[in-house]
Structure formats: structure tokens, C-alpha cells
């Protein structure tokens, strides 16, 4: 008889029995598009911002889980360059979330040896957002556990155009030759220059698009999608993504 899992009442508990992950085949860098917060709220007759707030709580749990299972880098798409087009109250709310998140969670990040980083155009974020995130980066810069990398005001095409401009300018100044341009030096001009490439992309909420997220960096990543809205995503879903990743690797891993 198939095992029936209890309906999730207490969100603090993962829903399923452990699947049994292979500890030495955990993806090193997991990137997540945390989609469906607005739809989650709408389905409950709540304002979109309530979904974002709930989604922030999920970030805390997923960070704990990722650091427990030994993921090295977790990149979270928190705010895209497109998100500025949303209603002002929503943008204002989103920009307070890093402050809110860190005011309660920074001590635990420090305790867990997590290093906070960002990718994206940071300088145009509101001052209060920059201040909170800079403080977190500064206080965790020497940590050598999980790298928690927030994509804030991030857009992949912008990132690549910026890289091209940097390289063109070096050529123009005579600092390098066109023949020196290769994939590795291009990568070095991206926000992710110091990070290993993602090997797993997760997107929640049923959409199966990249939406301008890490277009270059995801060239060889496995993609994993779920219908589950981000506020409903939990450790058991993350574990299933890692489990499926391990099985795909086993099937297609080659030599
Ligand atoms: C945001 C919560 C998660 C769902 C997706 C959108 C809303 C955590 C942060 C954050 C960012 C930087 C940092 C610490 C926390 C965050 C934004 C939105 C803009 F240093 N969640 N979260 N930032 N959401």
C-alpha cells in the first residue's frame, strides 16, 4: 500500500520521511527562483506582501537545511531588475525584507558560520537596505561555511553587457588584446567571479523559465521545477530536489 503522508499542519516539520541522500554527492551550488509568493497570498485573500513575508520565513528554513546538508553556495533570486516595475508599496516592502530578515536572523547566520554575499547592482538599492546587508556581509566575511548569496537588483543580461563593457574598455586602453578574450576571462567580469558554477537550479510555482537569472552560469546546471508556491516550499521539497539531482547524475553521469 502506498505510504500516505500526513497533511502539513505544523510547518516546522518536514512532511516526509528522509529519502536518504548520498552525503558525498550533494550539489555544491544551488540556485533558487523563489516564485509564487504573490499567488500564494492571493489564494488566501491576502495582499501580495503577506506572501513575501511568508516567503522570507521559508528562506530561513532553507538556509538552515542547505547548511546542514553541506551545500557550499546557495544563490537566492530575491529581487530582479524587473521587479522595480511593481507597485511602489510592494517594492518598498520588499526592500525592507533584508533589514527585517537580518535583524532577527544575523546572529544565527554568524553562529552557523554562513557568509552573506550579494550579486546585482547594489549601489542603487535604498540606503536602509544597503546598510543592513553591508553590515551582514562585513560581520560574516571571514566565515567559511555556506555562502548565502542574495541576488538583489540582479539581471543576467545587464550583468553580461556590463562585463562586455569592462572588457572592451580594457582593450581600448591597451591593457589587453582581443585575442585574450575567452570564456574564463569573461566569467571573471561577472558578479559570480569568485563562486563555483551552480549545478542545480530550483524554480517554484510552476513556471519553467529562467527569467534573466544566471544565464551564463547555469549553462551546465540541472533544472528542477515544482508546482509548489515558495511559501509552501519546505525541507522535504528541497530534499526531493537534491534526491532527484543525485539520481539524474547517477543515470547520466558518464564515465
Ligand atoms: C525577499 C522573501 C523570499 C521570497 C522572494 C521575494 C521576497 C530574504 C531577503 C534577504 C535579502 C538580503 C539579505 C538578507 C535577506 C529578501 C528581498 C525579498 C528583496 F542580506 N528574503 N527576501 N530580500 N523575499
PDB file of C-alpha atoms and ligand atoms in Angstrom:
ATOM      1  CA  UNK A   1       0.000   0.000   0.000  1.00  0.00           C
ATOM      2  CA  UNK A   2       1.403   3.436  -0.870  1.00  0.00           C
ATOM      3  CA  UNK A   3       2.511   5.456   2.122  1.00  0.00           C
ATOM      4  CA  UNK A   4       0.223   8.405   2.774  1.00  0.00           C
ATOM      5  CA  UNK A   5       1.946  11.399   4.260  1.00  0.00           C
ATOM      6  CA  UNK A   6       0.060  13.422   6.832  1.00  0.00           C
ATOM      7  CA  UNK A   7      -1.231  16.787   5.673  1.00  0.00           C
ATOM      8  CA  UNK A   8       1.085  19.559   6.752  1.00  0.00           C
ATOM      9  CA  UNK A   9      -0.339  21.238   9.828  1.00  0.00           C
ATOM     10  CA  UNK A  10       2.772  22.294  11.651  1.00  0.00           C
ATOM     11  CA  UNK A  11       5.042  23.987   9.115  1.00  0.00           C
ATOM     12  CA  UNK A  12       8.027  23.454  11.369  1.00  0.00           C
ATOM     13  CA  UNK A  13       8.057  19.747  10.490  1.00  0.00           C
ATOM     14  CA  UNK A  14       9.135  18.348   7.128  1.00  0.00           C
ATOM     15  CA  UNK A  15       6.299  16.281   5.691  1.00  0.00           C
ATOM     16  CA  UNK A  16       8.079  13.158   4.599  1.00  0.00           C
ATOM     17  CA  UNK A  17      10.434  10.540   5.869  1.00  0.00           C
ATOM     18  CA  UNK A  18      14.027  11.214   4.786  1.00  0.00           C
ATOM     19  CA  UNK A  19      14.721   9.974   1.258  1.00  0.00           C
ATOM     20  CA  UNK A  20      18.280   9.029   2.045  1.00  0.00           C
ATOM     21  CA  UNK A  21      20.670  11.396   0.329  1.00  0.00           C
ATOM     22  CA  UNK A  22      24.199  10.431  -0.592  1.00  0.00           C
ATOM     23  CA  UNK A  23      26.255  12.746   1.559  1.00  0.00           C
ATOM     24  CA  UNK A  24      29.144  12.899  -0.865  1.00  0.00           C
ATOM     25  CA  UNK A  25      27.001  13.862  -3.880  1.00  0.00           C
ATOM     26  CA  UNK A  26      25.299  16.990  -2.648  1.00  0.00           C
ATOM     27  CA  UNK A  27      25.219  19.750  -5.291  1.00  0.00           C
ATOM     28  CA  UNK A  28      27.839  22.331  -4.444  1.00  0.00           C
ATOM     29  CA  UNK A  29      25.953  25.370  -5.638  1.00  0.00           C
ATOM     30  CA  UNK A  30      22.152  25.524  -5.621  1.00  0.00           C
ATOM     31  CA  UNK A  31      20.360  28.492  -7.199  1.00  0.00           C
ATOM     32  CA  UNK A  32      16.681  29.123  -6.472  1.00  0.00           C
ATOM     33  CA  UNK A  33      13.991  31.243  -8.134  1.00  0.00           C
ATOM     34  CA  UNK A  34      11.599  31.715  -5.224  1.00  0.00           C
ATOM     35  CA  UNK A  35       8.404  32.200  -7.216  1.00  0.00           C
ATOM     36  CA  UNK A  36       4.712  32.202  -6.266  1.00  0.00           C
ATOM     37  CA  UNK A  37       4.632  34.411  -3.182  1.00  0.00           C
ATOM     38  CA  UNK A  38       2.026  36.764  -4.667  1.00  0.00           C
ATOM     39  CA  UNK A  39      -0.156  33.897  -5.910  1.00  0.00           C
ATOM     40  CA  UNK A  40       0.084  32.155  -2.543  1.00  0.00           C
ATOM     41  CA  UNK A  41      -1.246  35.303  -0.861  1.00  0.00           C
ATOM     42  CA  UNK A  42      -3.943  35.922  -3.477  1.00  0.00           C
ATOM     43  CA  UNK A  43      -5.279  32.392  -2.998  1.00  0.00           C
ATOM     44  CA  UNK A  44      -5.776  33.245   0.649  1.00  0.00           C
ATOM     45  CA  UNK A  45      -7.352  36.643   0.005  1.00  0.00           C
ATOM     46  CA  UNK A  46      -4.270  38.311   1.424  1.00  0.00           C
ATOM     47  CA  UNK A  47      -2.174  41.182  -0.008  1.00  0.00           C
ATOM     48  CA  UNK A  48       0.895  40.183  -2.067  1.00  0.00           C
ATOM     49  CA  UNK A  49       3.217  41.486   0.619  1.00  0.00           C
ATOM     50  CA  UNK A  50       1.872  38.866   3.026  1.00  0.00           C
ATOM     51  CA  UNK A  51       3.206  36.254   0.600  1.00  0.00           C
ATOM     52  CA  UNK A  52       6.624  37.899   0.548  1.00  0.00           C
ATOM     53  CA  UNK A  53       6.733  37.939   4.331  1.00  0.00           C
ATOM     54  CA  UNK A  54       5.813  34.256   4.500  1.00  0.00           C
ATOM     55  CA  UNK A  55       8.406  33.555   1.804  1.00  0.00           C
ATOM     56  CA  UNK A  56      11.069  35.187   3.942  1.00  0.00           C
ATOM     57  CA  UNK A  57      10.401  32.661   6.699  1.00  0.00           C
ATOM     58  CA  UNK A  58      10.962  29.871   4.189  1.00  0.00           C
ATOM     59  CA  UNK A  59      14.345  31.383   3.275  1.00  0.00           C
ATOM     60  CA  UNK A  60      15.455  30.931   6.892  1.00  0.00           C
ATOM     61  CA  UNK A  61      14.468  27.260   6.925  1.00  0.00           C
ATOM     62  CA  UNK A  62      16.061  26.531   3.566  1.00  0.00           C
ATOM     63  CA  UNK A  63      19.299  28.238   4.603  1.00  0.00           C
ATOM     64  CA  UNK A  64      19.401  26.030   7.714  1.00  0.00           C
ATOM     65  CA  UNK A  65      18.753  22.941   5.655  1.00  0.00           C
ATOM     66  CA  UNK A  66      21.315  23.821   2.983  1.00  0.00           C
ATOM     67  CA  UNK A  67      23.982  24.481   5.577  1.00  0.00           C
ATOM     68  CA  UNK A  68      23.116  21.218   7.401  1.00  0.00           C
ATOM     69  CA  UNK A  69      23.424  19.034   4.297  1.00  0.00           C
ATOM     70  CA  UNK A  70      26.653  20.670   3.168  1.00  0.00           C
ATOM     71  CA  UNK A  71      25.670  22.799   0.175  1.00  0.00           C
ATOM     72  CA  UNK A  72      28.576  25.207  -0.407  1.00  0.00           C
ATOM     73  CA  UNK A  73      26.773  28.058  -2.151  1.00  0.00           C
ATOM     74  CA  UNK A  74      23.077  28.969  -2.089  1.00  0.00           C
ATOM     75  CA  UNK A  75      22.065  31.714  -4.504  1.00  0.00           C
ATOM     76  CA  UNK A  76      18.560  33.118  -3.994  1.00  0.00           C
ATOM     77  CA  UNK A  77      16.787  35.358  -6.517  1.00  0.00           C
ATOM     78  CA  UNK A  78      15.357  37.896  -4.074  1.00  0.00           C
ATOM     79  CA  UNK A  79      14.822  40.907  -6.359  1.00  0.00           C
ATOM     80  CA  UNK A  80      15.232  41.211 -10.116  1.00  0.00           C
ATOM     81  CA  UNK A  81      15.951  44.314 -12.171  1.00  0.00           C
ATOM     82  CA  UNK A  82      12.376  43.853 -13.499  1.00  0.00           C
ATOM     83  CA  UNK A  83      10.835  43.996 -10.031  1.00  0.00           C
ATOM     84  CA  UNK A  84      11.118  47.807  -9.907  1.00  0.00           C
ATOM     85  CA  UNK A  85       8.023  47.865 -12.182  1.00  0.00           C
ATOM     86  CA  UNK A  86       5.843  46.543  -9.358  1.00  0.00           C
ATOM     87  CA  UNK A  87       3.594  48.884  -7.315  1.00  0.00           C
ATOM     88  CA  UNK A  88       5.579  51.235  -5.099  1.00  0.00           C
ATOM     89  CA  UNK A  89       4.189  49.839  -1.848  1.00  0.00           C
ATOM     90  CA  UNK A  90       5.311  46.352  -2.852  1.00  0.00           C
ATOM     91  CA  UNK A  91       8.815  47.496  -3.835  1.00  0.00           C
ATOM     92  CA  UNK A  92       9.115  49.433  -0.564  1.00  0.00           C
ATOM     93  CA  UNK A  93       8.053  46.353   1.363  1.00  0.00           C
ATOM     94  CA  UNK A  94      10.482  44.093  -0.479  1.00  0.00           C
ATOM     95  CA  UNK A  95      13.342  46.487   0.200  1.00  0.00           C
ATOM     96  CA  UNK A  96      12.626  46.254   3.927  1.00  0.00           C
ATOM     97  CA  UNK A  97      12.766  42.467   3.941  1.00  0.00           C
ATOM     98  CA  UNK A  98      16.584  42.236   4.069  1.00  0.00           C
ATOM     99  CA  UNK A  99      16.509  44.566   7.090  1.00  0.00           C
ATOM    100  CA  UNK A 100      13.757  42.534   8.737  1.00  0.00           C
ATOM    101  CA  UNK A 101      15.442  39.211   7.920  1.00  0.00           C
ATOM    102  CA  UNK A 102      18.847  40.213   9.236  1.00  0.00           C
ATOM    103  CA  UNK A 103      17.551  41.932  12.365  1.00  0.00           C
ATOM    104  CA  UNK A 104      16.340  38.580  13.627  1.00  0.00           C
ATOM    105  CA  UNK A 105      18.495  36.088  11.746  1.00  0.00           C
ATOM    106  CA  UNK A 106      22.003  37.521  11.511  1.00  0.00           C
ATOM    107  CA  UNK A 107      23.072  36.027  14.876  1.00  0.00           C
ATOM    108  CA  UNK A 108      22.093  32.568  13.660  1.00  0.00           C
ATOM    109  CA  UNK A 109      23.926  33.093  10.359  1.00  0.00           C
ATOM    110  CA  UNK A 110      27.045  34.016  12.319  1.00  0.00           C
ATOM    111  CA  UNK A 111      26.536  31.047  14.633  1.00  0.00           C
ATOM    112  CA  UNK A 112      26.246  28.764  11.599  1.00  0.00           C
ATOM    113  CA  UNK A 113      29.413  30.134  10.027  1.00  0.00           C
ATOM    114  CA  UNK A 114      27.426  31.363   6.983  1.00  0.00           C
ATOM    115  CA  UNK A 115      28.957  34.012   4.738  1.00  0.00           C
ATOM    116  CA  UNK A 116      26.490  36.542   3.275  1.00  0.00           C
ATOM    117  CA  UNK A 117      27.124  37.918  -0.201  1.00  0.00           C
ATOM    118  CA  UNK A 118      25.144  39.589  -2.946  1.00  0.00           C
ATOM    119  CA  UNK A 119      25.118  39.733  -6.722  1.00  0.00           C
ATOM    120  CA  UNK A 120      23.418  42.528  -8.668  1.00  0.00           C
ATOM    121  CA  UNK A 121      23.583  46.281  -8.926  1.00  0.00           C
ATOM    122  CA  UNK A 122      23.827  47.034  -5.214  1.00  0.00           C
ATOM    123  CA  UNK A 123      24.504  50.772  -5.274  1.00  0.00           C
ATOM    124  CA  UNK A 124      21.018  51.808  -6.367  1.00  0.00           C
ATOM    125  CA  UNK A 125      19.240  49.953  -3.546  1.00  0.00           C
ATOM    126  CA  UNK A 126      17.679  52.137  -0.818  1.00  0.00           C
ATOM    127  CA  UNK A 127      20.145  53.262   1.862  1.00  0.00           C
ATOM    128  CA  UNK A 128      18.484  51.245   4.661  1.00  0.00           C
ATOM    129  CA  UNK A 129      18.670  48.060   2.574  1.00  0.00           C
ATOM    130  CA  UNK A 130      22.317  48.637   1.710  1.00  0.00           C
ATOM    131  CA  UNK A 131      23.181  49.379   5.323  1.00  0.00           C
ATOM    132  CA  UNK A 132      21.667  46.176   6.713  1.00  0.00           C
ATOM    133  CA  UNK A 133      23.130  43.949   4.010  1.00  0.00           C
ATOM    134  CA  UNK A 134      26.582  45.574   4.187  1.00  0.00           C
ATOM    135  CA  UNK A 135      26.632  45.019   7.935  1.00  0.00           C
ATOM    136  CA  UNK A 136      25.777  41.341   7.424  1.00  0.00           C
ATOM    137  CA  UNK A 137      28.472  40.964   4.762  1.00  0.00           C
ATOM    138  CA  UNK A 138      31.032  42.668   6.949  1.00  0.00           C
ATOM    139  CA  UNK A 139      30.185  40.582  10.035  1.00  0.00           C
ATOM    140  CA  UNK A 140      30.284  37.302   8.094  1.00  0.00           C
ATOM    141  CA  UNK A 141      33.147  37.978   5.679  1.00  0.00           C
ATOM    142  CA  UNK A 142      35.580  35.629   7.436  1.00  0.00           C
ATOM    143  CA  UNK A 143      33.070  32.772   7.758  1.00  0.00           C
ATOM    144  CA  UNK A 144      33.908  29.704   5.714  1.00  0.00           C
ATOM    145  CA  UNK A 145      30.659  27.741   5.877  1.00  0.00           C
ATOM    146  CA  UNK A 146      27.722  28.081   3.474  1.00  0.00           C
ATOM    147  CA  UNK A 147      27.917  31.081   1.145  1.00  0.00           C
ATOM    148  CA  UNK A 148      24.458  32.655   1.186  1.00  0.00           C
ATOM    149  CA  UNK A 149      24.342  34.696  -1.981  1.00  0.00           C
ATOM    150  CA  UNK A 150      21.369  37.025  -2.477  1.00  0.00           C
ATOM    151  CA  UNK A 151      20.610  38.220  -5.990  1.00  0.00           C
ATOM    152  CA  UNK A 152      19.376  41.743  -5.299  1.00  0.00           C
ATOM    153  CA  UNK A 153      18.554  44.013  -8.218  1.00  0.00           C
ATOM    154  CA  UNK A 154      20.050  41.318 -10.399  1.00  0.00           C
ATOM    155  CA  UNK A 155      19.565  40.819 -14.135  1.00  0.00           C
ATOM    156  CA  UNK A 156      21.708  38.449 -16.149  1.00  0.00           C
ATOM    157  CA  UNK A 157      21.705  40.353 -19.448  1.00  0.00           C
ATOM    158  CA  UNK A 158      22.692  43.554 -17.680  1.00  0.00           C
ATOM    159  CA  UNK A 159      25.459  41.626 -15.925  1.00  0.00           C
ATOM    160  CA  UNK A 160      26.809  40.327 -19.234  1.00  0.00           C
ATOM    161  CA  UNK A 161      26.578  43.680 -21.016  1.00  0.00           C
ATOM    162  CA  UNK A 162      28.451  45.201 -18.081  1.00  0.00           C
ATOM    163  CA  UNK A 163      31.127  42.516 -18.436  1.00  0.00           C
ATOM    164  CA  UNK A 164      31.454  43.218 -22.160  1.00  0.00           C
ATOM    165  CA  UNK A 165      31.911  46.934 -21.462  1.00  0.00           C
ATOM    166  CA  UNK A 166      34.613  46.210 -18.886  1.00  0.00           C
ATOM    167  CA  UNK A 167      36.480  44.029 -21.344  1.00  0.00           C
ATOM    168  CA  UNK A 168      36.052  46.485 -24.243  1.00  0.00           C
ATOM    169  CA  UNK A 169      37.410  49.257 -22.064  1.00  0.00           C
ATOM    170  CA  UNK A 170      40.494  47.212 -21.178  1.00  0.00           C
ATOM    171  CA  UNK A 171      41.104  46.544 -24.856  1.00  0.00           C
ATOM    172  CA  UNK A 172      40.622  50.216 -25.687  1.00  0.00           C
ATOM    173  CA  UNK A 173      43.142  51.228 -23.022  1.00  0.00           C
ATOM    174  CA  UNK A 174      45.594  48.716 -24.451  1.00  0.00           C
ATOM    175  CA  UNK A 175      45.580  46.690 -21.195  1.00  0.00           C
ATOM    176  CA  UNK A 176      44.703  43.548 -23.129  1.00  0.00           C
ATOM    177  CA  UNK A 177      44.307  42.197 -26.644  1.00  0.00           C
ATOM    178  CA  UNK A 178      41.117  40.927 -28.317  1.00  0.00           C
ATOM    179  CA  UNK A 179      42.783  37.541 -28.650  1.00  0.00           C
ATOM    180  CA  UNK A 180      42.995  37.366 -24.813  1.00  0.00           C
ATOM    181  CA  UNK A 181      39.189  37.234 -24.544  1.00  0.00           C
ATOM    182  CA  UNK A 182      37.954  33.780 -23.655  1.00  0.00           C
ATOM    183  CA  UNK A 183      35.215  32.162 -21.557  1.00  0.00           C
ATOM    184  CA  UNK A 184      37.276  32.157 -18.415  1.00  0.00           C
ATOM    185  CA  UNK A 185      38.138  35.850 -18.558  1.00  0.00           C
ATOM    186  CA  UNK A 186      34.528  36.724 -19.411  1.00  0.00           C
ATOM    187  CA  UNK A 187      33.389  34.780 -16.309  1.00  0.00           C
ATOM    188  CA  UNK A 188      35.794  36.811 -14.275  1.00  0.00           C
ATOM    189  CA  UNK A 189      33.884  40.000 -15.108  1.00  0.00           C
ATOM    190  CA  UNK A 190      30.570  38.596 -13.816  1.00  0.00           C
ATOM    191  CA  UNK A 191      29.243  39.183 -10.287  1.00  0.00           C
ATOM    192  CA  UNK A 192      29.788  35.481  -9.643  1.00  0.00           C
ATOM    193  CA  UNK A 193      33.514  35.557 -10.464  1.00  0.00           C
ATOM    194  CA  UNK A 194      34.516  34.156  -7.066  1.00  0.00           C
ATOM    195  CA  UNK A 195      31.891  31.404  -6.973  1.00  0.00           C
ATOM    196  CA  UNK A 196      31.726  27.909  -8.391  1.00  0.00           C
ATOM    197  CA  UNK A 197      29.041  27.482 -11.076  1.00  0.00           C
ATOM    198  CA  UNK A 198      25.563  26.375  -9.949  1.00  0.00           C
ATOM    199  CA  UNK A 199      24.950  22.681 -10.511  1.00  0.00           C
ATOM    200  CA  UNK A 200      21.258  22.762  -9.593  1.00  0.00           C
ATOM    201  CA  UNK A 201      18.554  25.335 -10.351  1.00  0.00           C
ATOM    202  CA  UNK A 202      15.242  25.138  -8.495  1.00  0.00           C
ATOM    203  CA  UNK A 203      12.202  27.171  -9.520  1.00  0.00           C
ATOM    204  CA  UNK A 204       8.951  27.019  -7.578  1.00  0.00           C
ATOM    205  CA  UNK A 205       5.369  27.812  -8.562  1.00  0.00           C
ATOM    206  CA  UNK A 206       5.094  26.001 -11.875  1.00  0.00           C
ATOM    207  CA  UNK A 207       6.933  28.420 -14.154  1.00  0.00           C
ATOM    208  CA  UNK A 208       9.655  26.816 -16.231  1.00  0.00           C
ATOM    209  CA  UNK A 209      11.690  29.790 -17.367  1.00  0.00           C
ATOM    210  CA  UNK A 210      14.990  31.361 -16.386  1.00  0.00           C
ATOM    211  CA  UNK A 211      13.619  34.921 -16.279  1.00  0.00           C
ATOM    212  CA  UNK A 212      17.025  36.544 -16.755  1.00  0.00           C
ATOM    213  CA  UNK A 213      18.642  34.622 -13.872  1.00  0.00           C
ATOM    214  CA  UNK A 214      22.269  33.451 -14.198  1.00  0.00           C
ATOM    215  CA  UNK A 215      22.016  32.758 -17.953  1.00  0.00           C
ATOM    216  CA  UNK A 216      25.742  32.222 -18.384  1.00  0.00           C
ATOM    217  CA  UNK A 217      26.355  30.461 -15.084  1.00  0.00           C
ATOM    218  CA  UNK A 218      23.561  27.879 -15.489  1.00  0.00           C
ATOM    219  CA  UNK A 219      24.974  26.501 -18.761  1.00  0.00           C
ATOM    220  CA  UNK A 220      25.599  23.027 -17.280  1.00  0.00           C
ATOM    221  CA  UNK A 221      23.156  23.016 -14.345  1.00  0.00           C
ATOM    222  CA  UNK A 222      20.346  20.527 -13.766  1.00  0.00           C
ATOM    223  CA  UNK A 223      16.923  22.229 -13.678  1.00  0.00           C
ATOM    224  CA  UNK A 224      14.283  21.176 -11.151  1.00  0.00           C
ATOM    225  CA  UNK A 225      10.761  22.583 -11.123  1.00  0.00           C
ATOM    226  CA  UNK A 226       7.845  22.231  -8.751  1.00  0.00           C
ATOM    227  CA  UNK A 227       4.245  23.488  -8.755  1.00  0.00           C
ATOM    228  CA  UNK A 228       4.591  24.323  -5.051  1.00  0.00           C
ATOM    229  CA  UNK A 229       4.462  28.051  -4.228  1.00  0.00           C
ATOM    230  CA  UNK A 230       7.567  29.348  -2.469  1.00  0.00           C
ATOM    231  CA  UNK A 231       5.775  29.997   0.886  1.00  0.00           C
ATOM    232  CA  UNK A 232       4.739  26.305   0.891  1.00  0.00           C
ATOM    233  CA  UNK A 233       8.203  25.044  -0.039  1.00  0.00           C
ATOM    234  CA  UNK A 234       9.921  23.200   2.804  1.00  0.00           C
ATOM    235  CA  UNK A 235      12.813  20.908   3.659  1.00  0.00           C
ATOM    236  CA  UNK A 236      11.075  17.887   2.166  1.00  0.00           C
ATOM    237  CA  UNK A 237      10.802  19.604  -1.234  1.00  0.00           C
ATOM    238  CA  UNK A 238      14.416  20.684  -1.095  1.00  0.00           C
ATOM    239  CA  UNK A 239      15.431  17.188  -0.156  1.00  0.00           C
ATOM    240  CA  UNK A 240      13.446  15.798  -3.130  1.00  0.00           C
ATOM    241  CA  UNK A 241      15.241  18.221  -5.447  1.00  0.00           C
ATOM    242  CA  UNK A 242      18.619  17.034  -4.133  1.00  0.00           C
ATOM    243  CA  UNK A 243      17.478  13.408  -4.361  1.00  0.00           C
ATOM    244  CA  UNK A 244      16.384  13.836  -8.000  1.00  0.00           C
ATOM    245  CA  UNK A 245      19.653  15.627  -8.722  1.00  0.00           C
ATOM    246  CA  UNK A 246      21.581  12.657  -7.362  1.00  0.00           C
ATOM    247  CA  UNK A 247      19.565  10.213  -9.452  1.00  0.00           C
ATOM    248  CA  UNK A 248      20.000  12.210 -12.649  1.00  0.00           C
ATOM    249  CA  UNK A 249      23.720  12.293 -12.002  1.00  0.00           C
ATOM    250  CA  UNK A 250      23.709   8.557 -11.454  1.00  0.00           C
ATOM    251  CA  UNK A 251      21.920   7.975 -14.775  1.00  0.00           C
ATOM    252  CA  UNK A 252      23.776  10.453 -16.948  1.00  0.00           C
ATOM    253  CA  UNK A 253      26.983  10.915 -15.035  1.00  0.00           C
ATOM    254  CA  UNK A 254      29.112   9.322 -17.753  1.00  0.00           C
ATOM    255  CA  UNK A 255      32.418   7.533 -17.332  1.00  0.00           C
TER     256      UNK A 255
HETATM  257  C1  LIG B   1      12.850  38.636  -0.103  1.00  0.00           C
HETATM  258  C2  LIG B   1      11.428  36.688   0.576  1.00  0.00           C
HETATM  259  C3  LIG B   1      11.679  35.411  -0.164  1.00  0.00           C
HETATM  260  C4  LIG B   1      10.732  35.216  -1.309  1.00  0.00           C
HETATM  261  C5  LIG B   1      11.038  36.036  -2.535  1.00  0.00           C
HETATM  262  C6  LIG B   1      10.814  37.533  -2.509  1.00  0.00           C
HETATM  263  C7  LIG B   1      10.643  38.181  -1.188  1.00  0.00           C
HETATM  264  C8  LIG B   1      15.212  37.414   2.201  1.00  0.00           C
HETATM  265  C9  LIG B   1      15.870  38.542   1.738  1.00  0.00           C
HETATM  266  C10 LIG B   1      17.197  38.991   2.091  1.00  0.00           C
HETATM  267  C11 LIG B   1      17.991  39.665   1.172  1.00  0.00           C
HETATM  268  C12 LIG B   1      19.282  40.079   1.501  1.00  0.00           C
HETATM  269  C13 LIG B   1      19.776  39.790   2.740  1.00  0.00           C
HETATM  270  C14 LIG B   1      19.010  39.134   3.679  1.00  0.00           C
HETATM  271  C15 LIG B   1      17.731  38.738   3.348  1.00  0.00           C
HETATM  272  C16 LIG B   1      14.986  39.113   0.817  1.00  0.00           C
HETATM  273  C17 LIG B   1      14.155  40.541  -0.765  1.00  0.00           C
HETATM  274  C18 LIG B   1      12.998  39.786  -0.869  1.00  0.00           C
HETATM  275  C19 LIG B   1      14.314  41.771  -1.591  1.00  0.00           C
HETATM  276  F1  LIG B   1      21.020  40.168   3.079  1.00  0.00           F
HETATM  277  N1  LIG B   1      14.041  37.301   1.613  1.00  0.00           N
HETATM  278  N2  LIG B   1      13.875  38.329   0.760  1.00  0.00           N
HETATM  279  N3  LIG B   1      15.146  40.218   0.059  1.00  0.00           N
HETATM  280  N4  LIG B   1      11.694  37.869  -0.203  1.00  0.00           N
END
